[in-house]
Coordinates of C-alpha atoms and ligand atoms in Angstrom, one line a residue:
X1 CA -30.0 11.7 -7.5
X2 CA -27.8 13.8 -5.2
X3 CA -27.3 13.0 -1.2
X4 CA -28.6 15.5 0.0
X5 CA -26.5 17.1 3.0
X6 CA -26.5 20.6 2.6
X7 CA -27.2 23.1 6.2
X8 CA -26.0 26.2 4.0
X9 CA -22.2 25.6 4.7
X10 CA -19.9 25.3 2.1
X11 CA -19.3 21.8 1.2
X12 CA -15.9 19.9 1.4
X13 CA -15.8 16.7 -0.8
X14 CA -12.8 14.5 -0.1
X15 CA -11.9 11.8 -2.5
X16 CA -10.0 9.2 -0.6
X17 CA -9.8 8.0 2.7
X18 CA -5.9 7.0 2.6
X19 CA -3.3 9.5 4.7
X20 CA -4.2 12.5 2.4
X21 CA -7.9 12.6 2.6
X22 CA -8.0 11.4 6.4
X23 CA -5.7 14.2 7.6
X24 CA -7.6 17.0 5.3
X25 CA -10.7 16.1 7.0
X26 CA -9.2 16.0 10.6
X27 CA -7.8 19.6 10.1
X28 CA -11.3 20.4 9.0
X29 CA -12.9 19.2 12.2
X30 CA -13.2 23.0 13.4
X31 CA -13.8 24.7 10.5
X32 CA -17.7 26.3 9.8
X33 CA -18.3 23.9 6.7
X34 CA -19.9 20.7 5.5
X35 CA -17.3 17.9 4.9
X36 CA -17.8 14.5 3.0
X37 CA -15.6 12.0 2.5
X38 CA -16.0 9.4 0.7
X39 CA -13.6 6.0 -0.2
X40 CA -14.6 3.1 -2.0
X41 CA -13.5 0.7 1.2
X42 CA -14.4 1.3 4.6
X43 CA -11.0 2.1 6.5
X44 CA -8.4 3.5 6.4
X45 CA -5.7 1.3 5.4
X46 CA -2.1 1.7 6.7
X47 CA -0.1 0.8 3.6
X48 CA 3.4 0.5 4.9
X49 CA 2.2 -2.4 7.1
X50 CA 0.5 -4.2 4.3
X51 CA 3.2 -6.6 3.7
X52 CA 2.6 -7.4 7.6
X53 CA -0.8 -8.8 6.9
X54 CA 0.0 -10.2 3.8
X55 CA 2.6 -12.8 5.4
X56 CA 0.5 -13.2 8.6
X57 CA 2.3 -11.6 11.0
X58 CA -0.6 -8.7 11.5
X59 CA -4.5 -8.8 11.1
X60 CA -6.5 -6.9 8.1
X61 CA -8.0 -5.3 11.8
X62 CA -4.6 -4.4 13.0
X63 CA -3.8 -2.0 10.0
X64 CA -7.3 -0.9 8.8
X65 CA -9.4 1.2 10.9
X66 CA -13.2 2.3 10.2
X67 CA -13.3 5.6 8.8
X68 CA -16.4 6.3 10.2
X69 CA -14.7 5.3 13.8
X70 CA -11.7 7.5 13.2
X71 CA -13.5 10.5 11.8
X72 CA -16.8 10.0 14.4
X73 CA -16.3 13.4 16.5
X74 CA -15.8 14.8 13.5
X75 CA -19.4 16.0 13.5
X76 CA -19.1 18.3 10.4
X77 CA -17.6 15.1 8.6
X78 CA -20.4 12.7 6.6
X79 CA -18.6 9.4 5.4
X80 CA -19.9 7.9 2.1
X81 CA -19.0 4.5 1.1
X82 CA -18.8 4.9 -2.8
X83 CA -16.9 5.0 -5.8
X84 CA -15.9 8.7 -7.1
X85 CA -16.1 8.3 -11.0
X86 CA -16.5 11.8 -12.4
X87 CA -16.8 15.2 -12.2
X88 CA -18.7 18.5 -13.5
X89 CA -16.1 21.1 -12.9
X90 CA -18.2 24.3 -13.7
X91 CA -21.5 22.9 -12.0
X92 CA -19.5 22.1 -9.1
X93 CA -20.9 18.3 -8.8
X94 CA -19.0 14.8 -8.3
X95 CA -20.9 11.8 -9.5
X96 CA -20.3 8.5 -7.6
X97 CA -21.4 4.9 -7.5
X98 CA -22.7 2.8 -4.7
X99 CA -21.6 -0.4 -3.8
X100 CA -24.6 -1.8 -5.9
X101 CA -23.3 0.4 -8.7
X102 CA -26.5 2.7 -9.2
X103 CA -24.8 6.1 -8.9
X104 CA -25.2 9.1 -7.0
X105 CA -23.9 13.0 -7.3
X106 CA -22.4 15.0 -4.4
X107 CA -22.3 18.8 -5.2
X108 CA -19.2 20.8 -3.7
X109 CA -18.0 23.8 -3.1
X110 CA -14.1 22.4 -2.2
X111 CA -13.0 19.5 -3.6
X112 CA -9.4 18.0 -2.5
X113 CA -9.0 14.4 -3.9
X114 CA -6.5 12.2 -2.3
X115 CA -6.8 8.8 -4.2
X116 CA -4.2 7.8 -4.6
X117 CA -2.1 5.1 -6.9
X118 CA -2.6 1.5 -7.9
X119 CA -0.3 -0.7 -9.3
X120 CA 1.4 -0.7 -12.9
X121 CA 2.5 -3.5 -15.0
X122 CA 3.8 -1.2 -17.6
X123 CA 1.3 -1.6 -20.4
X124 CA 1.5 -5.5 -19.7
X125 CA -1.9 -5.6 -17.6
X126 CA -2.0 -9.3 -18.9
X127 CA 0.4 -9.8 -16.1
X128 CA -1.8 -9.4 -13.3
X129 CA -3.6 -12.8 -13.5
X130 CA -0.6 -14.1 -12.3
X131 CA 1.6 -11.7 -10.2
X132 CA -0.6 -10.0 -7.8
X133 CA 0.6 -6.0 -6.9
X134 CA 0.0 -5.2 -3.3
X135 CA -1.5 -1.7 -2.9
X136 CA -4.8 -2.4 -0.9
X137 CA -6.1 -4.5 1.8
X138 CA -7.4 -6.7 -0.7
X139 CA -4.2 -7.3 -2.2
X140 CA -2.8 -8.1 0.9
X141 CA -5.0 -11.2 1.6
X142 CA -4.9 -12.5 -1.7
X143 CA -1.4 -12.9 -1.0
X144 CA -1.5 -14.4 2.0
X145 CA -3.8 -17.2 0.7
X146 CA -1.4 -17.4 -1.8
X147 CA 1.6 -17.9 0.2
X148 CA 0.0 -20.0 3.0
X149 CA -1.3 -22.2 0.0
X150 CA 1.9 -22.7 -2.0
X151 CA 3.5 -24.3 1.6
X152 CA 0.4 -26.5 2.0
X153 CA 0.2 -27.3 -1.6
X154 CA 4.5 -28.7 -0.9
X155 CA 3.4 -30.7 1.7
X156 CA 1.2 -32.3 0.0
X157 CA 2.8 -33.4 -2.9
X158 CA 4.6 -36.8 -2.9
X159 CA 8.2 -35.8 -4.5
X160 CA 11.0 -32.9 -4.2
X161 CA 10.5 -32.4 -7.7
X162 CA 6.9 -31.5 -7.5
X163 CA 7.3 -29.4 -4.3
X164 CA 10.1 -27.5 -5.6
X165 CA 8.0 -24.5 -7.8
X166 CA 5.6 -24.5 -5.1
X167 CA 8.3 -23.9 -2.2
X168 CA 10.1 -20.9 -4.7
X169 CA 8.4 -17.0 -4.3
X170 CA 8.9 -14.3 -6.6
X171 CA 8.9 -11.0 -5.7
X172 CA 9.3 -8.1 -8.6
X173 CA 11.2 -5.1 -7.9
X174 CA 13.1 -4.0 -5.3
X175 CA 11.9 -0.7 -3.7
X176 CA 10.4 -1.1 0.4
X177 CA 7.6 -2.9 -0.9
X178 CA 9.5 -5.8 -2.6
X179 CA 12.3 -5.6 -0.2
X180 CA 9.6 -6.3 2.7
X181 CA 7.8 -8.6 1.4
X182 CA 10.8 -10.7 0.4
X183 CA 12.3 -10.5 3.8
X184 CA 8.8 -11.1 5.4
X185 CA 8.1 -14.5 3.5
X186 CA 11.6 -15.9 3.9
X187 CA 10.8 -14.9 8.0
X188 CA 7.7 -16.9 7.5
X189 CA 9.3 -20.0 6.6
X190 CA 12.4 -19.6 8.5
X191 CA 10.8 -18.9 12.1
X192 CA 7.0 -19.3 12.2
X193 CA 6.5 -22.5 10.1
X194 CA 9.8 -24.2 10.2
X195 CA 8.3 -26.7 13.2
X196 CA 4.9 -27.1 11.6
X197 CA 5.2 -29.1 8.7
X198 CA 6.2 -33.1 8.7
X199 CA 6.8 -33.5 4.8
X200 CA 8.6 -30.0 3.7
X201 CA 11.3 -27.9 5.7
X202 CA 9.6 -24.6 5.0
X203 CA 13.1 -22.9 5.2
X204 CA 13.8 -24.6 2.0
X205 CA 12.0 -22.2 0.1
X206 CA 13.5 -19.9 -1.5
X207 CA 13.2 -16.2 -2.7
X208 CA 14.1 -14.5 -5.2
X209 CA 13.9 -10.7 -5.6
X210 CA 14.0 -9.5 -9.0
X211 CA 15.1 -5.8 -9.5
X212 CA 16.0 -3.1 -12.4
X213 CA 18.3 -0.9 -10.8
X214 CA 21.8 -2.1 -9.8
X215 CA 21.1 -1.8 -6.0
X216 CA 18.2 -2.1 -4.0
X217 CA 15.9 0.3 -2.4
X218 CA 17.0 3.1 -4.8
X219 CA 15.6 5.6 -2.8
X220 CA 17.4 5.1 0.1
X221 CA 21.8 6.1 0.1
X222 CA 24.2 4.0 -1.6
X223 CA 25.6 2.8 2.0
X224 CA 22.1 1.9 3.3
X225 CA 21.0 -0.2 0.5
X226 CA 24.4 -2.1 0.6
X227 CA 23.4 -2.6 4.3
X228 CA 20.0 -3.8 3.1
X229 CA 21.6 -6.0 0.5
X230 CA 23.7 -7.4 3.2
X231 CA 21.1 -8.3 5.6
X232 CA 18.6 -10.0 2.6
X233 CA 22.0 -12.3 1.6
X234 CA 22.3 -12.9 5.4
X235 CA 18.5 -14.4 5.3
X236 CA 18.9 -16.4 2.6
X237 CA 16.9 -13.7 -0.5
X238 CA 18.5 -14.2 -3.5
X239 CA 18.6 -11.0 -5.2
X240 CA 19.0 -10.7 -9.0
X241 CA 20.0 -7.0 -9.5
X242 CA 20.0 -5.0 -13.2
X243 CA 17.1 -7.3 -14.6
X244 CA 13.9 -7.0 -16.0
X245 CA 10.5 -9.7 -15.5
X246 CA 9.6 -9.9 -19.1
X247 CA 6.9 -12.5 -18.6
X248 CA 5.3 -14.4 -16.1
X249 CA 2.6 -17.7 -16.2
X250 CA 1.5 -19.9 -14.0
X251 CA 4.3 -22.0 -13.1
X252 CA 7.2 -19.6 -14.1
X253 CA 8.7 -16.2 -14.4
X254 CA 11.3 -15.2 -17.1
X255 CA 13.7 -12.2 -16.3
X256 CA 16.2 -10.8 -18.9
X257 CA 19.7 -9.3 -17.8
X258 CA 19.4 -4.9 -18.8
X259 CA 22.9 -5.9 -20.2
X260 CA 23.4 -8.6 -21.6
X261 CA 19.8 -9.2 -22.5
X262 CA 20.4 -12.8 -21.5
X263 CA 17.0 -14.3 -20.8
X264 CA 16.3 -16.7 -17.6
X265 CA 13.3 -18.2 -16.5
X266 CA 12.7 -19.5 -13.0
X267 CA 9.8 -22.3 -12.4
X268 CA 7.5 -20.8 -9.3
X269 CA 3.4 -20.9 -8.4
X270 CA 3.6 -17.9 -6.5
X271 CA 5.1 -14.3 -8.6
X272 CA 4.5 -10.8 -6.7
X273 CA 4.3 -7.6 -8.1
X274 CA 5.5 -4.4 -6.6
X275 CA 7.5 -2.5 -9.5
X276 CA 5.8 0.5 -9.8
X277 CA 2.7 2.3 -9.5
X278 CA 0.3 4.5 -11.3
X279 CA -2.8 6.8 -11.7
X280 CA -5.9 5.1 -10.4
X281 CA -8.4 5.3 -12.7
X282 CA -10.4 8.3 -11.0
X283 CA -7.6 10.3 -12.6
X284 CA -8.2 10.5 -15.5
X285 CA -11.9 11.4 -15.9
X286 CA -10.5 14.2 -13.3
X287 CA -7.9 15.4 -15.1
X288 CA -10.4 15.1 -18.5
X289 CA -12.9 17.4 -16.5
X290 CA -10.8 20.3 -14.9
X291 CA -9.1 20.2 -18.6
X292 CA -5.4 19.2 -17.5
X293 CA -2.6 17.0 -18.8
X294 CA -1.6 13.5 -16.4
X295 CA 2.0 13.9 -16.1
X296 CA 4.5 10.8 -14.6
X297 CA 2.4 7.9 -14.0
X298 CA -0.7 9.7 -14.1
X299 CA -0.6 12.0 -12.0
X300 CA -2.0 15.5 -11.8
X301 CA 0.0 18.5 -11.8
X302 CA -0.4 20.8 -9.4
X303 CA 0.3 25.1 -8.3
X304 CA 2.1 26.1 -5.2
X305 CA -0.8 25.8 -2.7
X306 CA -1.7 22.1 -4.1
X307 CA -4.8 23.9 -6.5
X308 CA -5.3 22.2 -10.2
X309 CA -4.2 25.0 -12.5
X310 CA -7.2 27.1 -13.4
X311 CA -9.4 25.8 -10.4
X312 CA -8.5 27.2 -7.3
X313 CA -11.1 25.2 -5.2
X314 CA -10.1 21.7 -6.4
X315 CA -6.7 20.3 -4.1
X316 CA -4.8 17.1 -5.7
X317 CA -2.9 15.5 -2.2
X318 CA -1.0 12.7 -1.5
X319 CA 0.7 10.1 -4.1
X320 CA -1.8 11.3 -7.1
X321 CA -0.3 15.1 -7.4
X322 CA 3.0 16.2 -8.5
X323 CA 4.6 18.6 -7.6
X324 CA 8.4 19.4 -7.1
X325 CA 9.6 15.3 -7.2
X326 CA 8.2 14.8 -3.9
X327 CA 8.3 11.1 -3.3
X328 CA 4.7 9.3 -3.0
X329 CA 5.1 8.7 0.9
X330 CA 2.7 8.9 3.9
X331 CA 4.2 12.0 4.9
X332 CA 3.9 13.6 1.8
X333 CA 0.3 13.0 1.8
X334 CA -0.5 13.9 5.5
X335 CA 1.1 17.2 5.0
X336 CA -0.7 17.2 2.0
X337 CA -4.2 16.8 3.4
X338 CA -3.2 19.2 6.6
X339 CA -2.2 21.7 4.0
X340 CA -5.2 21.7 2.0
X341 CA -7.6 21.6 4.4
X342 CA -5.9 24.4 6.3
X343 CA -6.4 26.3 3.3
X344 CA -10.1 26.0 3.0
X345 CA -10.6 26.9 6.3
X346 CA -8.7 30.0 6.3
X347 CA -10.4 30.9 3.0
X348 CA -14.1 29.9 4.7
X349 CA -13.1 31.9 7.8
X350 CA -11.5 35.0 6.4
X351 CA -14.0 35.3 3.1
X352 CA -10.5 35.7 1.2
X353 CA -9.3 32.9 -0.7
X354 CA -6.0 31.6 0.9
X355 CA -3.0 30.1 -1.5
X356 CA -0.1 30.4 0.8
X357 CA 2.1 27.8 -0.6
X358 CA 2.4 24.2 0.5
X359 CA 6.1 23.5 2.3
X360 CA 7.1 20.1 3.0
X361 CA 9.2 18.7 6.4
X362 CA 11.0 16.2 5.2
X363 CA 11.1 13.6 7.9
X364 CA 12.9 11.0 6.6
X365 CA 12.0 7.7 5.4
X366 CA 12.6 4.1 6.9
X367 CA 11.8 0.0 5.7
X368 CA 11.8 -3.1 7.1
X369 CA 14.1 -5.4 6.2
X370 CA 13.9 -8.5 8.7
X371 CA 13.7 -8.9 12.5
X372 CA 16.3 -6.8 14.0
X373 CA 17.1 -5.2 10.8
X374 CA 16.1 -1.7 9.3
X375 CA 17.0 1.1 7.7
X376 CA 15.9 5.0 8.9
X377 CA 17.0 7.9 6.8
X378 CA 16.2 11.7 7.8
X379 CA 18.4 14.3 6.2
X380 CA 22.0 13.3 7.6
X381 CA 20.8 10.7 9.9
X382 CA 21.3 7.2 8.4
X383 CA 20.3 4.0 10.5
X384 CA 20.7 0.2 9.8
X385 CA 20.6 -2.8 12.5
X386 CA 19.3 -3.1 15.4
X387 CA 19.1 1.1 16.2
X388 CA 16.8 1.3 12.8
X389 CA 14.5 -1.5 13.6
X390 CA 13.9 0.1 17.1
X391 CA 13.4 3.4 15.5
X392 CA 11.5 1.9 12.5
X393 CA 9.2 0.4 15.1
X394 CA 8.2 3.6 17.1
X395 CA 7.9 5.5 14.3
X396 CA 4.9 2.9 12.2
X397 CA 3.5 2.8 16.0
X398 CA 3.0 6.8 16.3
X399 CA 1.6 6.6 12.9
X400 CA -0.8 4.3 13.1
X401 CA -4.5 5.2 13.5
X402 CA -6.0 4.2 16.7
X403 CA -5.0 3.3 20.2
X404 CA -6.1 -0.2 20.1
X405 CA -4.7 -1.1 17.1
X406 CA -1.1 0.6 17.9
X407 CA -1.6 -1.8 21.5
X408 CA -2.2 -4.6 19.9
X409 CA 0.5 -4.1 17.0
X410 CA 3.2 -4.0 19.8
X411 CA 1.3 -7.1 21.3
X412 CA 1.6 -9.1 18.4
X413 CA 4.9 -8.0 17.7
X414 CA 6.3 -8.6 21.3
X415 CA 4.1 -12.0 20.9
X416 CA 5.9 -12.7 17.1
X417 CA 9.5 -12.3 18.5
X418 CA 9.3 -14.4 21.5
X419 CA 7.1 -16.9 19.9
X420 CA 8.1 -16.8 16.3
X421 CA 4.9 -18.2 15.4
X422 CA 2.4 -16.0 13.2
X423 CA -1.4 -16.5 13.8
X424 CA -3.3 -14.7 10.7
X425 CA -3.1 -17.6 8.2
X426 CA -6.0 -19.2 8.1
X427 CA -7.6 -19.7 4.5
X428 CA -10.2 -22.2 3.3
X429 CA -11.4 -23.6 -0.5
X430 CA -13.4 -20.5 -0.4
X431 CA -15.6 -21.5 -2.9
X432 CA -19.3 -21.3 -1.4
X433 CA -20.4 -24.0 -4.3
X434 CA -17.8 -26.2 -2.7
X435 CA -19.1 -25.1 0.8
X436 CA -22.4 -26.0 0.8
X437 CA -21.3 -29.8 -0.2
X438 CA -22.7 -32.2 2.6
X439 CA -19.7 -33.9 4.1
X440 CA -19.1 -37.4 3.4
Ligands
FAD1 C1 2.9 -1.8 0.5 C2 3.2 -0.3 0.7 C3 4.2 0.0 1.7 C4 4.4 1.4 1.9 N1 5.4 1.7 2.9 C5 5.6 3.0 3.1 C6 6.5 3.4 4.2 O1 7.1 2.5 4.8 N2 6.6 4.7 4.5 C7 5.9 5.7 3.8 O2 6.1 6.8 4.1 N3 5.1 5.3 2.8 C8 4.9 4.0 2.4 N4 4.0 3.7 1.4 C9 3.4 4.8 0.7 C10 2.2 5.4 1.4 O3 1.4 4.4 1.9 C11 1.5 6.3 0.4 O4 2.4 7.3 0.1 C12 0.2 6.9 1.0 O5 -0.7 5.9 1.4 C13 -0.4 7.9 0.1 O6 -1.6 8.4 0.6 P1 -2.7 8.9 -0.3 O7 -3.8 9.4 0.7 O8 -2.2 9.7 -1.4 O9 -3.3 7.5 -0.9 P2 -3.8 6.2 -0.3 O10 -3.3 6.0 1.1 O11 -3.5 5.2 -1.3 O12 -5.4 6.4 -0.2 C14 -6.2 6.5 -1.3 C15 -7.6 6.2 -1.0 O13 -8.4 6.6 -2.0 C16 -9.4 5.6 -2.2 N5 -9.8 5.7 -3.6 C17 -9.2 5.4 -4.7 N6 -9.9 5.7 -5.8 C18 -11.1 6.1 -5.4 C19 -12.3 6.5 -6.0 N7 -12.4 6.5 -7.3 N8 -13.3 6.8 -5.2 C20 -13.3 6.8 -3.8 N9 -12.1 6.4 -3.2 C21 -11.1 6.1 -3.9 C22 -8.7 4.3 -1.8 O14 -9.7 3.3 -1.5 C23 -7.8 4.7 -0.7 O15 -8.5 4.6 0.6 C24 3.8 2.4 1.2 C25 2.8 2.0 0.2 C26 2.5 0.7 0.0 C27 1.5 0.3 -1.0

């Protein structure tokens, strides 16, 4: 069964509602054509503040807006909750399942998919089970019941011994994500629960940062990630540089040196994942149908203008294309969107098919390393301390979607540093078997 949506305009179809899709359907608002979107969540979820709600500084609310909110005067734009799962190039059709799972098929005349990427574990999926990724909102709170657990779990164990493994965080690979997240849990127990607790002193806990490459955030200059380096020693992160996580369990992690293949294993309940990424599994049934090869991770090649090879009216954006080594980053994929949306509304308006290339602004990149302490790089500007936290801060602000969430980000934060405490942590059994005991 198709949805039916059709007024005799040509049809849009955008796969993903993630910085990609989201900003090819807002340079659509104007154009003469239909426009669908459709995501397999309900917001749009601002990933670089993930880590944020997974160490309860912000809410799931504060960095996920409804896509239906953010696109409602968009009044060409229909939003479809649903999974895309395949398409027929030459008929033009995208089939898609429901939250139920009964499926459903959305013709198109444009198609620009901007889905995105999940995380790998490198062919060693049976890592999951134990070392959550963090790449969607889900993620997020999974860890944060798994953090907020593991100090609840300490205090409520009778000896040092037992607590120890429960009070000791893993976090693999070193990139923003990692970095982040490992600077954000030893904030959580240094400032907001280092009062709280009358068995454990949460600021025993340590972290350890596990990490391939010889220095971390690779991405970033050699004198930046020193200066990141510096400020995760001055928090108390240890960070184990040049190794590999060759297997994780429930209570323990094993690294082995890229050198010296010397193998050490660390007792811990609570491993995170963040080294690397791939293809989500839309990908491939794309690439299978528009008959092109996934290159680096997955992804899908694309021309000049963003077009698959061979289909000029099918746009890869965002993390899931390659093209020239740009980096997956938001701005990549907001240009991205911009780009190909502009595209199909010069074609629709001028009855000419438009393939000016695609030219990306590079506008620099910045993480978050602790309070006070971040790092901004744009072209020959390079900022650590104080001045890259501040600029850090504006620039997730301007970028995040929504007025009220941006006001109440800077509320929280303002709230955070004067306070120290953090508010979103609150987790239950959640088992509803368990729930509908009577108390006794
Ligand atoms: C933890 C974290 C921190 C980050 N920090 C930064 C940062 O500080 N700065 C920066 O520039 N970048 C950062 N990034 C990267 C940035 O978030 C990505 O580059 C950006 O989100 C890519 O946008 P996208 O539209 O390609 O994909 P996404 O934003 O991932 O959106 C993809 C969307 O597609 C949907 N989707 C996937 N499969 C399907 C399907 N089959 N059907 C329907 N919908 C589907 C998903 O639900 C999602 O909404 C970070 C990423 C993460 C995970």
């Amino acid at each position: 069964m198709s949805i039916h949506i059709s007024n005799g305009k040509p049809r849009v179809v955008i796969v993903g509602g993630g910085f990609g899709g989201l900003y090819a359907a807002r340079r659509l608002k104007k154009a003469d054509v239909e426009v669908v979107l459709i995501d397999r969540g309900t917001s749009h979820v601002f990933q670089p503040l993930l880590y944020q709600c997974a160490t309860g500084l912000l809410s799931e609310g504060q960095i996920a807006s409804p896509l239906r909110h953010l696109l409602e005067d968009n009044k060409n734009t229909n939003v479809v909750l649903g999974e895309a799962k395949s398409v027929d190039a030459d008929a033009g059709i995208l089939t898609a399942s429901r939250f139920d799972g009964s499926t459903f098929e959305l013709p198109y005349d444009y198609l620009i998919v901007a889905a995105g990427m999940r995380q790998s574990y490198h062919g060693q999926d049976e890592f999951i089970k134990w070392a959550p990724g963090m790449k969607t909102l889900d993620d997020a709170l999974a860890i944060r019941r798994s953090l907020i657990a593991a100090f609840e779990m300490a205090e409520s164990l009778p000896t040092a011994e037992e607590r120890r493994p429960w009070l000791t965080f893993a976090v693999a690979g070193g990139g923003p994500t990692g970095v982040e997240l490992a600077g954000q849990i030893r904030e959580l127990a240094m400032h907001a629960l280092t009062n709280e607790f009358r068995s454990i002193d949460p600021d025993e806990a340590r972290v350890l940062l596990f990490h391939g490459d010889d220095w971390v955030l690779p991405s970033f200059s050699r004198k930046l990630s020193a200066a990141a380096k510096r400020t995760l020693d001055g928090i108390g992160v240890e960070t184990h540089l040049g190794v590999h996580v060759t297997d994780v369990c429930e209570t323990s992690i094993e690294t082995t040196d890229k050198k010296t293949k010397e193998k050490r294993q660390y007792e811990t309940r609570t491993i995170l994942w963040t080294a690397g990424v791939e293809a989500v599994p839309f990908a491939e049934a794309l690439a299978t149908a528009l008959g092109v090869k996934q290159v680096g991770g997955g992804r899908i090649e694309v021309e000049a203008d963003l077009t698959v090879p061979g289909h000029p009216n099918v746009y890869v954006v965002g993390d899931l294309m390659s093209r020239d080594k740009l980096a997956g980053v938001a701005e990549v994929a907001m240009q991205g969107g911009r780009h190909a949306g502009a595209r199909i509304a010069a074609t629709v308006e001028n009855g000419v098919p438009s393939r000016k290339p695609f030219k990306y602004r590079d506008l620099g990149t910045a993480a978050y390393i602790s309070r006070r302490h971040a790092l901004l790089q744009a072209g020959p500007v390079q900022l650590s301390g104080f001045i890259g936290w501040v600029s850090w801060g504006i620039i997730h602000i301007a970028f995040l979607a929504g007025f009220r969430n941006r006001a109440s980000t800077v509320l929280n934060w303002g709230a955070t540093l004067a306070s120290k405490t953090r508010r979103e942590r609150a987790i239950t059994y959640g088992d509803p078997e368990t729930a509908r005991q009577p108390y006794n």
